[in-house]
N, CA and C of each residue as an Amber inpcrd file, in Angstrom:
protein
   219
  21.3520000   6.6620000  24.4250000  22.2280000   5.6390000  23.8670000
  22.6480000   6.0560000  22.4590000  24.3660000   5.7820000  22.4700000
  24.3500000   6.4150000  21.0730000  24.4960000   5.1720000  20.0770000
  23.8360000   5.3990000  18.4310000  23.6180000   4.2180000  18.0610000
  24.8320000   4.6440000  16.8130000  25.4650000   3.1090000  16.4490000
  26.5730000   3.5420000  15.5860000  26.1960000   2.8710000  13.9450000
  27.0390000   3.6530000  13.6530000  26.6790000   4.2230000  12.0910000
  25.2580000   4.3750000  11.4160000  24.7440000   5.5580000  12.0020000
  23.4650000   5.9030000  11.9330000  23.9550000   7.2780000  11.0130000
  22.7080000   6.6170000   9.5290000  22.7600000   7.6400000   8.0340000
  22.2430000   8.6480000   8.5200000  22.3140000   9.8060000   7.9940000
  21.5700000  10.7270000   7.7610000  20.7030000  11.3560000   6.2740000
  20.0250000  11.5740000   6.1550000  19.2920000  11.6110000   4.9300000
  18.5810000  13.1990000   4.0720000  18.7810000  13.3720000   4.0220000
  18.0330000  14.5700000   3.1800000  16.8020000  14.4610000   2.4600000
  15.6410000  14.6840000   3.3010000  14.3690000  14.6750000   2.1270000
  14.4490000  15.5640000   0.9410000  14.5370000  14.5180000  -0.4230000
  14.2160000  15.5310000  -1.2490000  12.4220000  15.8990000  -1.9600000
  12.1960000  16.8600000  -2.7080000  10.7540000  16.9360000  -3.2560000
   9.6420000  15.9410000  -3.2340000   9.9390000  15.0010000  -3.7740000
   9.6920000  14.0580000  -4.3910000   9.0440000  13.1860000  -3.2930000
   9.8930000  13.5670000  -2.0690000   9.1370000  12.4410000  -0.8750000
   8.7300000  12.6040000   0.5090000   8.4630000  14.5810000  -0.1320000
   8.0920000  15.5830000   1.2800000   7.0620000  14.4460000   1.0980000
   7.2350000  14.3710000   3.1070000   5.3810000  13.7890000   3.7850000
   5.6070000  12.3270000   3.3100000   6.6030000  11.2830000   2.9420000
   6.3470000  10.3200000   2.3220000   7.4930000   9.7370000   2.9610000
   7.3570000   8.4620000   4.6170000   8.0190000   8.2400000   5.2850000
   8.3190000   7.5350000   5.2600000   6.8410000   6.6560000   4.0910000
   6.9110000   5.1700000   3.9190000   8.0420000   5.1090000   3.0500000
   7.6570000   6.0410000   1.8350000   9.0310000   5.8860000   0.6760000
  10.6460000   5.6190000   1.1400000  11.0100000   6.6610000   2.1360000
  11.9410000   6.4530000   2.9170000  12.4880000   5.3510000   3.3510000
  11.4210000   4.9350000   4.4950000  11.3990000   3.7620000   5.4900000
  11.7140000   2.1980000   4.0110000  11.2940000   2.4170000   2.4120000
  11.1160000   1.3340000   1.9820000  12.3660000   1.5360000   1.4820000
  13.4020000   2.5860000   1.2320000  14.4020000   3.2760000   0.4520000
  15.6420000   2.3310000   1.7160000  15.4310000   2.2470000   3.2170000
  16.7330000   1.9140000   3.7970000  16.2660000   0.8650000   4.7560000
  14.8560000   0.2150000   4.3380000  14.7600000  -0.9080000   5.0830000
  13.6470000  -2.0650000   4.2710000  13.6040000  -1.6450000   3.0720000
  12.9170000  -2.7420000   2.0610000  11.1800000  -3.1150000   2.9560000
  10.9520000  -1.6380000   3.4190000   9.4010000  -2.3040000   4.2010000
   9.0460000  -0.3820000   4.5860000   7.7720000  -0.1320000   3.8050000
   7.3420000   1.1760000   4.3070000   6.8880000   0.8720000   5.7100000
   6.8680000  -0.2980000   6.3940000   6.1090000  -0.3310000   7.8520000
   6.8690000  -0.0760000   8.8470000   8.1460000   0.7560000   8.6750000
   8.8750000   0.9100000   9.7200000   9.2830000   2.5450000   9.5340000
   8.6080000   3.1250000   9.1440000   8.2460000   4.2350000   9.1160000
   8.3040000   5.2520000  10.6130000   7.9250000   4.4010000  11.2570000
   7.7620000   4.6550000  12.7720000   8.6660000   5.0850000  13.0650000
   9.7520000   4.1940000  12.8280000  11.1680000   4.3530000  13.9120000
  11.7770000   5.2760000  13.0620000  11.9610000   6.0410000  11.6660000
  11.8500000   7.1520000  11.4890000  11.2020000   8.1510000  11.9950000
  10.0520000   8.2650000  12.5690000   9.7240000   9.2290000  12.9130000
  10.4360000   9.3950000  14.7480000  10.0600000   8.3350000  15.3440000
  10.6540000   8.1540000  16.5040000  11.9700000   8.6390000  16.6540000
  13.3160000   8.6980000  15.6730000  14.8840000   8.7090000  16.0260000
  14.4580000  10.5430000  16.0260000  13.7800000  10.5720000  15.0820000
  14.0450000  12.3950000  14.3850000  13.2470000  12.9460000  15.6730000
  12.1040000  12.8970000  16.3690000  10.5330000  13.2600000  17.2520000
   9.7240000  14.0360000  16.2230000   9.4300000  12.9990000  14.9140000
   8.4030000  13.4770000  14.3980000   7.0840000  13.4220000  14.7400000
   6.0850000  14.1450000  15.1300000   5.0850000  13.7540000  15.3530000
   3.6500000  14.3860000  14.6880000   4.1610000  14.7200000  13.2030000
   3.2040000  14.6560000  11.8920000   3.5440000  14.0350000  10.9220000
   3.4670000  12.6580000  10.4020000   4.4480000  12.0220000   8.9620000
   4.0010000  13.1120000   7.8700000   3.0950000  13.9620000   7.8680000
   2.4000000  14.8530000   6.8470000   2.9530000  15.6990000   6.8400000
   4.2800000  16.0880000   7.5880000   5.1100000  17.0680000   7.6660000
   6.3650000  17.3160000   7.9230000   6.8670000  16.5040000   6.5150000
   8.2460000  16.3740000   6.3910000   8.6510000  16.9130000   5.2740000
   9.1590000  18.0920000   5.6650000   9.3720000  19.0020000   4.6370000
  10.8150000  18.4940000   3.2370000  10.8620000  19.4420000   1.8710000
  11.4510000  18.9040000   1.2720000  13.1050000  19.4610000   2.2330000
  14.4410000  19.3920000   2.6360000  15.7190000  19.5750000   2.8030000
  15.7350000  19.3820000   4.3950000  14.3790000  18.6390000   4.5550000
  14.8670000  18.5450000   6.2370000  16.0970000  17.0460000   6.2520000
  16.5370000  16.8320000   7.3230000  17.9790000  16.0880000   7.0490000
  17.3460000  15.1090000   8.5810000  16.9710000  14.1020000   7.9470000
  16.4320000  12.8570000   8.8760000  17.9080000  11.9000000   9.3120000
  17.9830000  11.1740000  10.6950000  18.7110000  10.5930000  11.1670000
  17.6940000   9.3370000  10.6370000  18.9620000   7.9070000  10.2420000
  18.3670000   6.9640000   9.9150000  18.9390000   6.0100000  10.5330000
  18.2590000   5.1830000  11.3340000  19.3120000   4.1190000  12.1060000
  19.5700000   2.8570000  11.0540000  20.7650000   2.3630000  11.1100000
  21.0580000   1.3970000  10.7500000  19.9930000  -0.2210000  10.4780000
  19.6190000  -0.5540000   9.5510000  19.0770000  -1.9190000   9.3630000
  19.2980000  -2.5550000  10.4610000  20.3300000  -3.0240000  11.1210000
  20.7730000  -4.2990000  11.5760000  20.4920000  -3.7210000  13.2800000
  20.6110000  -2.0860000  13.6580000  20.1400000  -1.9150000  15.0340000
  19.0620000  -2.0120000  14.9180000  17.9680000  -1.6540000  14.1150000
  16.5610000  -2.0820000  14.1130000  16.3030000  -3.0900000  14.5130000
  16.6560000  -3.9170000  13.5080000  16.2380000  -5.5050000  13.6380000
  16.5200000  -6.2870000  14.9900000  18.0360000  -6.1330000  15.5720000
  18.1730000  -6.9530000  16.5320000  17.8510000  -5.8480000  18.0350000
  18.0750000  -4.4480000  18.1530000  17.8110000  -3.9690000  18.4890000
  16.5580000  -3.4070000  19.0180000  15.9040000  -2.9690000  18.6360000
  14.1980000  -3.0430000  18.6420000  13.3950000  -3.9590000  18.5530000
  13.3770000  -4.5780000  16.9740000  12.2470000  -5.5680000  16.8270000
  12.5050000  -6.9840000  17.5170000  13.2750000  -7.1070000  17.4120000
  13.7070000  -8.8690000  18.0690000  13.4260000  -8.9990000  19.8270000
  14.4550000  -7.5130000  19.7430000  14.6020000  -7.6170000  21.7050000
  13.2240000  -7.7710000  22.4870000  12.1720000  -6.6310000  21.3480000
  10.7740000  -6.6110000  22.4260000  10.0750000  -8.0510000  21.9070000
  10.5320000  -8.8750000  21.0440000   9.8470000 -10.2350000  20.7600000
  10.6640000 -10.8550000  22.3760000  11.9280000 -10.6620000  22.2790000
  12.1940000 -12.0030000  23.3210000  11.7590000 -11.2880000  24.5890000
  11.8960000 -10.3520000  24.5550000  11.3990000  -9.5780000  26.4160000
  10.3510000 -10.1360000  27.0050000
């Protein structure tokens, strides 16, 4: 499924390995960290190097998209 207007991001130095920083940088909550790692198939948060270029889904597909849908399912 393709999801629309999904950022892309550039880790810089500062926040190699740091998903939460990220996750709090485009969704005001390091606890969604996850679905960063999930869009990209990260499967070490300890290994996110500095110029790798992360796909970031949109706030608003998260929310109604993911988190809401598996509440009402």
């Amino acid at each position: 499924k393709r999801i629309p207007n999904m950022s892309f991001y550039t880790v810089p130095k500062e926040e190699e390995n740091r998903l939460d920083l990220i996750s709090w940088y485009f969704y005001k909550t390091p606890e969604l960290f996850w679905i960063i790692m999930a869009i990209n198939d990260i499967i070490d948060p300890f290994d996110v190097k500095e110029g790798t270029v992360l796909k970031i889904p949109p706030k608003d597909f998260v929310e109604f998209e993911l988190i809401r849908k598996e509440v009402i399912d």
